[in-house]
Coordinates of C-alpha atoms and ligand atoms in Angstrom, one line a residue:
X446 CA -26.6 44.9 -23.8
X447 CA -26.4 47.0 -26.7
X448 CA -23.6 47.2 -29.3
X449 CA -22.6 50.6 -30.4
X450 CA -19.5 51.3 -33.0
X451 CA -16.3 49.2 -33.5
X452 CA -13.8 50.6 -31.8
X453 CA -10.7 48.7 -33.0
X454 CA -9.7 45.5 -35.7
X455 CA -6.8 43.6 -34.9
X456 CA -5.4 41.0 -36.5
X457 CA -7.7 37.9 -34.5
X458 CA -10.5 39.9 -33.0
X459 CA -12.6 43.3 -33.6
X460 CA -13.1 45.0 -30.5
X461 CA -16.9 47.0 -30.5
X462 CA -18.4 49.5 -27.3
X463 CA -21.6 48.8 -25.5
X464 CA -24.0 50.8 -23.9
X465 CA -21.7 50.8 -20.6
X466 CA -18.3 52.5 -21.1
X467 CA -16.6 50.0 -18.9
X468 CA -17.4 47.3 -21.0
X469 CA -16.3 46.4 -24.1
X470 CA -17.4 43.4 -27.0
X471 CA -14.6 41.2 -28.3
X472 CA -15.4 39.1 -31.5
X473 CA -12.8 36.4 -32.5
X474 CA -12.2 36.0 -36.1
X475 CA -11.3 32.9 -38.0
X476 CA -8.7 35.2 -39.1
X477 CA -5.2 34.1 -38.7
X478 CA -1.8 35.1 -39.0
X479 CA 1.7 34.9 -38.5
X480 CA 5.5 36.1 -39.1
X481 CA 4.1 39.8 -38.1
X482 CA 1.0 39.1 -40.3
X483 CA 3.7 38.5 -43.0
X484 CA 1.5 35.2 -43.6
X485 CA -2.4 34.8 -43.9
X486 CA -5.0 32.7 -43.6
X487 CA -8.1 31.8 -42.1
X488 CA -8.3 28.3 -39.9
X489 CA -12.1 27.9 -39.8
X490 CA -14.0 27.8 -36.6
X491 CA -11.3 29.3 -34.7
X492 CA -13.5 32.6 -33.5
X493 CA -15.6 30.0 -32.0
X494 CA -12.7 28.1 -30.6
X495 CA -10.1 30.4 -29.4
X496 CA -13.5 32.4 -27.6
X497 CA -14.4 29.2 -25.9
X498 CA -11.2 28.3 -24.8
X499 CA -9.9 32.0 -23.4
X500 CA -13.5 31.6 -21.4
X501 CA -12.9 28.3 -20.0
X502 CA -8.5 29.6 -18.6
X503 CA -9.8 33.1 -17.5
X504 CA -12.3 31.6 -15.3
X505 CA -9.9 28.9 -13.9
X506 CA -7.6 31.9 -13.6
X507 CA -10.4 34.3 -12.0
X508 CA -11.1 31.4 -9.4
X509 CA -7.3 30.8 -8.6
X510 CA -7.5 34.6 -7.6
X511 CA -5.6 36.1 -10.7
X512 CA -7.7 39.6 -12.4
X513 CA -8.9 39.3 -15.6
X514 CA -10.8 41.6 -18.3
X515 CA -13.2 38.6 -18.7
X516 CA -17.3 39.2 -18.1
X517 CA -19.3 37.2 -20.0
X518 CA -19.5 34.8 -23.2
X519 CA -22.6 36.1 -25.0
X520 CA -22.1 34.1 -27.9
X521 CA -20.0 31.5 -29.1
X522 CA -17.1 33.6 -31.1
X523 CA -17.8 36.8 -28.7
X524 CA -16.1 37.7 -25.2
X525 CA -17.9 41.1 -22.3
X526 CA -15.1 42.1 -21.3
X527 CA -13.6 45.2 -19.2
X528 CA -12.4 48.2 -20.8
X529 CA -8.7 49.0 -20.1
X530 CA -5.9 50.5 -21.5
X531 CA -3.8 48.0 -22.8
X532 CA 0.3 48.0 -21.6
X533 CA 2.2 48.1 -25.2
X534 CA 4.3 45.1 -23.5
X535 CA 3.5 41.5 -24.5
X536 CA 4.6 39.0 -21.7
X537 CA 6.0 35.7 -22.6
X538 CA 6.6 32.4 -20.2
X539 CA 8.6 30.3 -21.4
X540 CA 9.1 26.6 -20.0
X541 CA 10.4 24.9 -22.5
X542 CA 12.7 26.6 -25.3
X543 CA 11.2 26.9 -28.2
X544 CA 10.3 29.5 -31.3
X545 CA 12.5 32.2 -31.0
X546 CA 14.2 31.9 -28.1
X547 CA 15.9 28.7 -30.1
X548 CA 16.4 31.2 -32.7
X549 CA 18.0 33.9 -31.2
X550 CA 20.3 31.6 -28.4
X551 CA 21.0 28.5 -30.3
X552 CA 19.5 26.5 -27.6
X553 CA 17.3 22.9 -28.8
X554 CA 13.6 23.2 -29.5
X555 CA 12.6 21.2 -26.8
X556 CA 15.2 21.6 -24.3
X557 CA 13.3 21.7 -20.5
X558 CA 14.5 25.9 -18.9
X559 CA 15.6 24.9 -15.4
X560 CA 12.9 27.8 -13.7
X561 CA 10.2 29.6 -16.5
X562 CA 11.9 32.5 -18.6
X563 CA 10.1 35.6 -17.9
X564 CA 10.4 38.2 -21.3
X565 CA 9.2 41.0 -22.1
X566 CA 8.5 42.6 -26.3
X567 CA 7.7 45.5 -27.5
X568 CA 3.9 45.1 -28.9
X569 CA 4.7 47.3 -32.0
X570 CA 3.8 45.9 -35.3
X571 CA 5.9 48.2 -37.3
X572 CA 9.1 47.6 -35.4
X573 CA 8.6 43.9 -35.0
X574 CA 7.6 43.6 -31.7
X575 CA 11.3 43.5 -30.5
X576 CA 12.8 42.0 -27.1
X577 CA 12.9 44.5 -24.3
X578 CA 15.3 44.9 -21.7
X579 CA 14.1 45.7 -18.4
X580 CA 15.9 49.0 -18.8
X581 CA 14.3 49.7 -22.2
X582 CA 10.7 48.7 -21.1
X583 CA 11.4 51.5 -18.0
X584 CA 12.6 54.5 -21.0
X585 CA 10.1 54.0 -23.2
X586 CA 7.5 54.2 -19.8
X587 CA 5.4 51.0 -20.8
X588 CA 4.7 50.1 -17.5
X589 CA 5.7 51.7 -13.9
X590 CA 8.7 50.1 -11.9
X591 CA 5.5 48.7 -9.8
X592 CA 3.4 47.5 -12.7
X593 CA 6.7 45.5 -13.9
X594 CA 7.4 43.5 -10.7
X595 CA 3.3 42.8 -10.4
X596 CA 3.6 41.7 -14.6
X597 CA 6.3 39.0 -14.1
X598 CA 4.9 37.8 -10.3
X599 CA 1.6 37.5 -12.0
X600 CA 2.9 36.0 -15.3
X601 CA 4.7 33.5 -13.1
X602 CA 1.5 32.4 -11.1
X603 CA -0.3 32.2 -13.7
X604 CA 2.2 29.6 -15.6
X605 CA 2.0 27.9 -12.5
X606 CA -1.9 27.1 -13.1
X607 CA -2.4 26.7 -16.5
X608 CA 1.0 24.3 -16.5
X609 CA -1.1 22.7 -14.0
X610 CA -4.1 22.5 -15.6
X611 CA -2.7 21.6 -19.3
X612 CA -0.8 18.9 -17.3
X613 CA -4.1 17.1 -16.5
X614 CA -5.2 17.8 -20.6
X615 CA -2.4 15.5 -21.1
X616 CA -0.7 18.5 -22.3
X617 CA 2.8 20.2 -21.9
X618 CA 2.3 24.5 -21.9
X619 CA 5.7 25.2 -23.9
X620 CA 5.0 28.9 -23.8
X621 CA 2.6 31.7 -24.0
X622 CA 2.3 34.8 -24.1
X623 CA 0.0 37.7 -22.4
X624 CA -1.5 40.9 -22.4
X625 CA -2.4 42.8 -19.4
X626 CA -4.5 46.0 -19.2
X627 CA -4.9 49.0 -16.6
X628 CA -8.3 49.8 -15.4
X629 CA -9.9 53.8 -15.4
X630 CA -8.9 52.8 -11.4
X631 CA -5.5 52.0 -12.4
X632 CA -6.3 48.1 -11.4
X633 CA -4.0 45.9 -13.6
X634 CA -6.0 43.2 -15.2
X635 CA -5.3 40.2 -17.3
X636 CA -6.6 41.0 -20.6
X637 CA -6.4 39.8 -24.4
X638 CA -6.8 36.0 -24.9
X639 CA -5.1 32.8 -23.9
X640 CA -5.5 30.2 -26.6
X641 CA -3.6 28.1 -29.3
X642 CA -2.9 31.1 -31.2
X643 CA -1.1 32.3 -27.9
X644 CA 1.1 29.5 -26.5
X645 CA 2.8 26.9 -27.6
X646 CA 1.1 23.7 -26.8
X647 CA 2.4 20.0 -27.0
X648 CA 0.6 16.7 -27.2
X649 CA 1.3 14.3 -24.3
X650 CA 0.9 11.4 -26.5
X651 CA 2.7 12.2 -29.0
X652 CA 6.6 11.7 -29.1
X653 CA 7.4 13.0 -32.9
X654 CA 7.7 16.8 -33.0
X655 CA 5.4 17.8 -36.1
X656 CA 2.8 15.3 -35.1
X657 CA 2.5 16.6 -30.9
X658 CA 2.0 20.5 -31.9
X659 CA -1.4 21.5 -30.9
X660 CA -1.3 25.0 -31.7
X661 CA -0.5 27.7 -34.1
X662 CA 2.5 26.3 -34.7
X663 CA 0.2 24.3 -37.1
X664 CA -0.4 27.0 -39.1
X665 CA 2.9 29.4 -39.0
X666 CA 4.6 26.0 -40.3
X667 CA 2.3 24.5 -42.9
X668 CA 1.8 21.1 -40.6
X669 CA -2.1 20.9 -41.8
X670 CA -4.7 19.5 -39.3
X671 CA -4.7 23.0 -37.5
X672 CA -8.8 22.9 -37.0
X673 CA -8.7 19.5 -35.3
X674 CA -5.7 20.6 -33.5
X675 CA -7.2 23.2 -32.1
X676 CA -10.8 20.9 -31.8
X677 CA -9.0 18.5 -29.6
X678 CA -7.5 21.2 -27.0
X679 CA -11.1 23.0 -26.6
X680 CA -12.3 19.4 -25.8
X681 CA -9.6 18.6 -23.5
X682 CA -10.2 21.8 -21.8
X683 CA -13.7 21.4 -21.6
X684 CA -13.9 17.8 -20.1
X685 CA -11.0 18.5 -17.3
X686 CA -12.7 22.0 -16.3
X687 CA -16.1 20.2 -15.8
X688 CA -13.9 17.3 -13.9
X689 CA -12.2 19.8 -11.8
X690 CA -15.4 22.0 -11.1
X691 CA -18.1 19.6 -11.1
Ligands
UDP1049 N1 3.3 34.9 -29.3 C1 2.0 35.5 -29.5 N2 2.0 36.7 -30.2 C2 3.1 37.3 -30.7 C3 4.4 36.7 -30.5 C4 4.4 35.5 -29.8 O1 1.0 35.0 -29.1 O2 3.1 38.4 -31.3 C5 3.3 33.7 -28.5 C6 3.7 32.5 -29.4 O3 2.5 31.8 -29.9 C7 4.4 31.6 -28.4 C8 5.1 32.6 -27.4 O4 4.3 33.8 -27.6 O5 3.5 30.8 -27.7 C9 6.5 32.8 -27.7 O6 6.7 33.2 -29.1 P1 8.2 33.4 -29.7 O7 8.8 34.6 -29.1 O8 8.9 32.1 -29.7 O9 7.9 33.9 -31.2 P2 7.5 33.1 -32.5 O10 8.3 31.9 -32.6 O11 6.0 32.9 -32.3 O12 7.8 34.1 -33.5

């Protein structure tokens, strides 16, 4: 398949057209930032990484019956995927508080939510990406009274599998967040990435709260080790997908 012009940079990956409209090319960039791209940096091999892991949880997602943008990976840092419209809402599960819900609530980093928190943010740079209420999400018409309930029922299932699966990594899924996308048939997908630089992710083996982060984290807080970190969760994910599937 052909690639034709780019169509869009963001912050982690460029986003190019191919020779079929539906389809789009996704590189991942080494690229990183944080604090509303307030801090940069680049954590080396990440492109590689962050592309090999999404691959690996929209397939395990695909199987479990959940919709995803995902094709093809036709290289190691580049993702086929299908061309949507993207909702301007960002979806975050939360199992464990964290980031800033700790922030904004007062609760303990680390204290277990007694069922997953379901939020929703505004994905708008220039305003911060603030917190929606349901209410606010519905005025500003970033997703149908419809698409909402289908967003947090699918956001809840699909919590429910990766917890699942990170549990046999030997890893806790704190909280992530996720990107959905409607279809030129008005099918909602799962779209964007799921990676280190999208959830929070926690070391089973690891008791002391600097040393058990396995994810950006690593990055937005100066712990160092973030390549290895994010080395050791593409391996984990790799060996548990090939014991699961065979
Ligand atoms: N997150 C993300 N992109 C964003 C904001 C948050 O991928 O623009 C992820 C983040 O990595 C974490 C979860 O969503 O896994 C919840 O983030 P939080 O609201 O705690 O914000 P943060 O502490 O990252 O500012």
């Amino acid at each position: 398949m052909s690639v034709h012009q780019k169509l869009y940079e963001g912050k982690a990956k460029i986003l190019y057209t191919t020779d079929d409209p539906e389809v789009l090319l996704t590189h991942f960039k080494d690229d990183a930032t944080a604090f509303n791209a307030q801090k940069r940096g680049q954590i080396v091999g990440k492109g590689e990484m962050n592309c090999a892991i999404a691959t690996q949880l929209f397939k395990l997602l695909e199987a479990a019956g959940i919709p995803t943008h995902f094709i093809d990976r036709p290289a190691p840092n580049e993702m086929l995927v299908k061309s949507v419209r993207i909702l301007l809402v960002e979806v975050v599960v939360r199992n464990i508080a964290a980031g800033s819900l700790c922030q904004q609530t007062g609760l303990p980093v680390g204290k277990v939510l007694p069922t997953p928190l379901v939020e929703f943010y505004f994905k708008n740079d220039a305003l911060g990406d603030p917190l929606l209420t349901r209410d606010r999400l519905l005025l500003l018409e970033l997703a149908t009274p419809e698409q909402l309930d289908q967003l947090t029922e699918q956001a809840l299932q699909i919590n429910k599998i990766l917890t699942a699966f990170f549990d046999q990594c030997g890893i806790t899924l704190v909280d992530f967040k996720l990107e959905f996308g409607v279809t030129s048939t008005q099918q909602l997908l799962l779209a964007d990435e799921i990676s280190p630089d999208t959830c929070r992710l926690w070391n089973q083996a690891e008791t002391d709260p600097d040393r058990r982060v396995m994810d950006k984290d690593r990055f937005r807080r100066d712990l160092g080790n973030v390549e290895s970190a994010y080395q050791q969760v593409l391996e984990r994910v790799l060996a548990t997908n090939t014991a699961t599937n065979g």
